[in-house]
Amino acid sequence: MAKRTFGSVDRLPSGRYRARYVGPDGRRHAKVFNAKADAWAWLASQQTDLLRKSWRAPNAVHRTVGEYADDYLARNDLRESTRILYAGLWRHHLREAWADVPVDEVTPAAVRSWHSKASRTSGPTALAQSYRLLRAILNVAVADEVISSNPCRLRGAGTPKASRPSRALTAAEALQLAEQLGRDRRTERYRALLLVLAFGGLRFGEATALRRSDALAGGRVRIERSVRRVGGRWVVGEPKTDAGQRTVTLPAAVAAVLEEHLEKHVLSSPDALLFSTSSGGYLARSNWNSTFRRAAHATGLPAVRPHELRHTGATLAAATGATTKELMRRLGHSSPAAALIYQHAADDRDADIARALDAMLGAITEARDGNERPQ
DNA sequence: GAATCCGAGGGTTTATGCCG
DNA sequence: CGGCATAAACCCTCGGATTC
């Protein structure tokens, strides 16, 4: 049942009348009048403003984009990594242009001209992300009803162009890289890591969080955590869902290399890192990247990225005919979307399926001809 | 002493998850 | 499905250590 009146009017001890209502900002607004009718009239006018979307919270109109940004970044429901990312976007791409502009003076034209100017100095992704951040910040002002609509209306400006897809290395290329790493005694300790990434399909952060005690018998590796760097500090995370926690079995040849690696490069303590820097700390991605790149260059492989090793692991697993569920488990995915990509990548299998169908059809034909079905 | 590599830092870009 | 949040990867740079 709908409320019959908007707001309420009550009588104060002084004998005057006070009109009150709860605004879209969740706060209660009030004004005192001498006459009861004036109080109701004021309520009616506020309601009209609300319906016309022209209602403005008192004192909020003149807040600047910078003030809204500060609030936005201070929200406690942002993860630290996101806050760091957004703070960087704000500092590098938005602050100079927008910090001192009152939110109600941000026009679509101003946004457009900022965007076209910024497109000359920012990369496409940074531009799209900072545009989205600006839009998100101003959306708070819209929610506050300080402005009636968001001036960020550039079509498609929030979605950067997709980059080129990454390719998976072949098993042979991965082995070639491993050999290359083994040639130099300085990079030899990276060889096992490369093989584990390529044939186990582990995420880099999962591999570098592995400890001696996670290497189980039978070439199995237990993945229970991952490590990443947030704002210059190492953060070891336990996966929130069960999907990330899993045990991956490595091919025997890789397991053998890992055994050797354990003897030569890993301290004896059960919690010694399996793949660490020479000083025993977590392996930084940038260092692994450059080592990887040098090896790739030395073997004459076309441009490859370290992450493509994971694609290798995934694609090879898919090519063995693993089901979506099996792939998800091995890769630690919580949704099938990613695993499906690899299954498509393993489309070579289609020919095998066709051959198998041929065999079945042949068998049926033979049976119809009265022959025994060959077993 | 120059060349090369390692390790670290920080900004940028991509991938994935989640939710309405 | 799109927007947003977040995780993860990429990329560049630089100082100091190591090797040649």
PDB file of N, CA, C and O (backbone and C1' of nucleotides) in Angstrom, chain A residues 173 176-184 187 290-304, chain B residues 5:
ATOM      1  N   GLU A 173      58.623 -26.927 -27.997  1.00  0.00           N
ATOM      2  CA  GLU A 173      59.218 -25.621 -27.719  1.00  0.00           C
ATOM      3  C   GLU A 173      59.515 -25.460 -26.234  1.00  0.00           C
ATOM      4  O   GLU A 173      60.547 -24.907 -25.853  1.00  0.00           O
ATOM      5  N   GLN A 176      62.564 -27.324 -25.451  1.00  0.00           N
ATOM      6  CA  GLN A 176      63.696 -26.588 -26.007  1.00  0.00           C
ATOM      7  C   GLN A 176      64.133 -25.467 -25.056  1.00  0.00           C
ATOM      8  O   GLN A 176      65.322 -25.280 -24.794  1.00  0.00           O
ATOM      9  N   LEU A 177      63.139 -24.769 -24.514  1.00  0.00           N
ATOM     10  CA  LEU A 177      63.435 -23.686 -23.568  1.00  0.00           C
ATOM     11  C   LEU A 177      64.073 -24.238 -22.294  1.00  0.00           C
ATOM     12  O   LEU A 177      65.020 -23.658 -21.757  1.00  0.00           O
ATOM     13  N   ALA A 178      63.535 -25.354 -21.829  1.00  0.00           N
ATOM     14  CA  ALA A 178      64.084 -25.960 -20.614  1.00  0.00           C
ATOM     15  C   ALA A 178      65.549 -26.330 -20.828  1.00  0.00           C
ATOM     16  O   ALA A 178      66.401 -26.102 -19.975  1.00  0.00           O
ATOM     17  N   GLU A 179      65.831 -26.885 -21.993  1.00  0.00           N
ATOM     18  CA  GLU A 179      67.216 -27.242 -22.317  1.00  0.00           C
ATOM     19  C   GLU A 179      68.106 -26.015 -22.307  1.00  0.00           C
ATOM     20  O   GLU A 179      69.208 -26.025 -21.760  1.00  0.00           O
ATOM     21  N   GLN A 180      67.590 -24.954 -22.910  1.00  0.00           N
ATOM     22  CA  GLN A 180      68.352 -23.710 -22.975  1.00  0.00           C
ATOM     23  C   GLN A 180      68.693 -23.209 -21.576  1.00  0.00           C
ATOM     24  O   GLN A 180      69.819 -22.814 -21.304  1.00  0.00           O
ATOM     25  N   LEU A 181      67.715 -23.247 -20.704  1.00  0.00           N
ATOM     26  CA  LEU A 181      67.959 -22.809 -19.330  1.00  0.00           C
ATOM     27  C   LEU A 181      69.002 -23.698 -18.664  1.00  0.00           C
ATOM     28  O   LEU A 181      69.838 -23.223 -17.889  1.00  0.00           O
ATOM     29  N   GLY A 182      68.969 -24.976 -18.975  1.00  0.00           N
ATOM     30  CA  GLY A 182      69.903 -25.921 -18.366  1.00  0.00           C
ATOM     31  C   GLY A 182      71.330 -25.727 -18.829  1.00  0.00           C
ATOM     32  O   GLY A 182      72.267 -26.158 -18.174  1.00  0.00           O
ATOM     33  N   ARG A 183      71.510 -25.048 -19.948  1.00  0.00           N
ATOM     34  CA  ARG A 183      72.849 -24.886 -20.502  1.00  0.00           C
ATOM     35  C   ARG A 183      73.720 -23.971 -19.665  1.00  0.00           C
ATOM     36  O   ARG A 183      74.935 -24.145 -19.607  1.00  0.00           O
ATOM     37  N   ASP A 184      73.089 -22.980 -19.056  1.00  0.00           N
ATOM     38  CA  ASP A 184      73.856 -22.000 -18.278  1.00  0.00           C
ATOM     39  C   ASP A 184      73.681 -22.322 -16.795  1.00  0.00           C
ATOM     40  O   ASP A 184      72.563 -22.450 -16.326  1.00  0.00           O
ATOM     41  N   THR A 187      71.263 -20.081 -14.918  1.00  0.00           N
ATOM     42  CA  THR A 187      69.819 -20.181 -15.140  1.00  0.00           C
ATOM     43  C   THR A 187      69.313 -21.610 -14.950  1.00  0.00           C
ATOM     44  O   THR A 187      68.111 -21.859 -15.054  1.00  0.00           O
ATOM     45  N   SER A 290      62.449 -11.879 -17.444  1.00  0.00           N
ATOM     46  CA  SER A 290      63.628 -11.579 -18.254  1.00  0.00           C
ATOM     47  C   SER A 290      64.454 -12.839 -18.504  1.00  0.00           C
ATOM     48  O   SER A 290      65.003 -13.015 -19.597  1.00  0.00           O
ATOM     49  N   THR A 291      64.527 -13.707 -17.510  1.00  0.00           N
ATOM     50  CA  THR A 291      65.229 -14.974 -17.716  1.00  0.00           C
ATOM     51  C   THR A 291      64.571 -15.771 -18.840  1.00  0.00           C
ATOM     52  O   THR A 291      65.225 -16.284 -19.742  1.00  0.00           O
ATOM     53  N   PHE A 292      63.259 -15.815 -18.759  1.00  0.00           N
ATOM     54  CA  PHE A 292      62.488 -16.542 -19.771  1.00  0.00           C
ATOM     55  C   PHE A 292      62.725 -15.960 -21.160  1.00  0.00           C
ATOM     56  O   PHE A 292      62.975 -16.666 -22.129  1.00  0.00           O
ATOM     57  N   ARG A 293      62.682 -14.644 -21.203  1.00  0.00           N
ATOM     58  CA  ARG A 293      62.821 -13.980 -22.493  1.00  0.00           C
ATOM     59  C   ARG A 293      64.203 -14.226 -23.101  1.00  0.00           C
ATOM     60  O   ARG A 293      64.339 -14.456 -24.292  1.00  0.00           O
ATOM     61  N   ARG A 294      65.198 -14.160 -22.250  1.00  0.00           N
ATOM     62  CA  ARG A 294      66.557 -14.409 -22.755  1.00  0.00           C
ATOM     63  C   ARG A 294      66.668 -15.811 -23.334  1.00  0.00           C
ATOM     64  O   ARG A 294      67.244 -16.017 -24.397  1.00  0.00           O
ATOM     65  N   ALA A 295      66.077 -16.760 -22.594  1.00  0.00           N
ATOM     66  CA  ALA A 295      66.144 -18.139 -23.069  1.00  0.00           C
ATOM     67  C   ALA A 295      65.400 -18.281 -24.389  1.00  0.00           C
ATOM     68  O   ALA A 295      65.872 -18.944 -25.324  1.00  0.00           O
ATOM     69  N   ALA A 296      64.246 -17.640 -24.472  1.00  0.00           N
ATOM     70  CA  ALA A 296      63.452 -17.725 -25.694  1.00  0.00           C
ATOM     71  C   ALA A 296      64.225 -17.126 -26.865  1.00  0.00           C
ATOM     72  O   ALA A 296      64.234 -17.663 -27.974  1.00  0.00           O
ATOM     73  N   HIS A 297      64.871 -16.021 -26.583  1.00  0.00           N
ATOM     74  CA  HIS A 297      65.657 -15.369 -27.618  1.00  0.00           C
ATOM     75  C   HIS A 297      66.808 -16.269 -28.065  1.00  0.00           C
ATOM     76  O   HIS A 297      67.085 -16.419 -29.257  1.00  0.00           O
ATOM     77  N   ALA A 298      67.456 -16.878 -27.090  1.00  0.00           N
ATOM     78  CA  ALA A 298      68.615 -17.725 -27.398  1.00  0.00           C
ATOM     79  C   ALA A 298      68.231 -18.947 -28.225  1.00  0.00           C
ATOM     80  O   ALA A 298      69.015 -19.415 -29.058  1.00  0.00           O
ATOM     81  N   THR A 299      67.020 -19.444 -28.017  1.00  0.00           N
ATOM     82  CA  THR A 299      66.619 -20.621 -28.792  1.00  0.00           C
ATOM     83  C   THR A 299      66.007 -20.215 -30.121  1.00  0.00           C
ATOM     84  O   THR A 299      65.655 -21.076 -30.921  1.00  0.00           O
ATOM     85  N   GLY A 300      65.862 -18.916 -30.352  1.00  0.00           N
ATOM     86  CA  GLY A 300      65.342 -18.448 -31.624  1.00  0.00           C
ATOM     87  C   GLY A 300      63.847 -18.624 -31.785  1.00  0.00           C
ATOM     88  O   GLY A 300      63.334 -18.619 -32.907  1.00  0.00           O
ATOM     89  N   LEU A 301      63.153 -18.761 -30.685  1.00  0.00           N
ATOM     90  CA  LEU A 301      61.699 -18.882 -30.782  1.00  0.00           C
ATOM     91  C   LEU A 301      61.091 -17.524 -31.122  1.00  0.00           C
ATOM     92  O   LEU A 301      61.626 -16.492 -30.738  1.00  0.00           O
ATOM     93  N   PRO A 302      59.959 -17.525 -31.831  1.00  0.00           N
ATOM     94  CA  PRO A 302      59.266 -16.258 -32.062  1.00  0.00           C
ATOM     95  C   PRO A 302      58.786 -15.705 -30.729  1.00  0.00           C
ATOM     96  O   PRO A 302      58.801 -16.398 -29.724  1.00  0.00           O
ATOM     97  N   ALA A 303      58.361 -14.451 -30.742  1.00  0.00           N
ATOM     98  CA  ALA A 303      57.965 -13.776 -29.501  1.00  0.00           C
ATOM     99  C   ALA A 303      57.027 -14.641 -28.668  1.00  0.00           C
ATOM    100  O   ALA A 303      55.953 -15.020 -29.119  1.00  0.00           O
ATOM    101  N   VAL A 304      57.456 -14.964 -27.481  1.00  0.00           N
ATOM    102  CA  VAL A 304      56.612 -15.729 -26.578  1.00  0.00           C
ATOM    103  C   VAL A 304      56.580 -15.031 -25.238  1.00  0.00           C
ATOM    104  O   VAL A 304      57.535 -14.370 -24.861  1.00  0.00           O
TER     105      VAL A 304
ATOM    106  P    DC B   5      73.297 -11.737 -19.936  1.00  0.00           P
ATOM    107  O5'  DC B   5      73.003 -11.802 -18.382  1.00  0.00           O
ATOM    108  C5'  DC B   5      73.954 -12.427 -17.522  1.00  0.00           C
ATOM    109  C4'  DC B   5      73.564 -12.172 -16.086  1.00  0.00           C
ATOM    110  C3'  DC B   5      72.084 -12.415 -15.799  1.00  0.00           C
ATOM    111  O3'  DC B   5      71.972 -13.276 -14.683  1.00  0.00           O
ATOM    112  C1'  DC B   5      72.778 -10.302 -14.994  1.00  0.00           C
TER     113       DC B   5
END
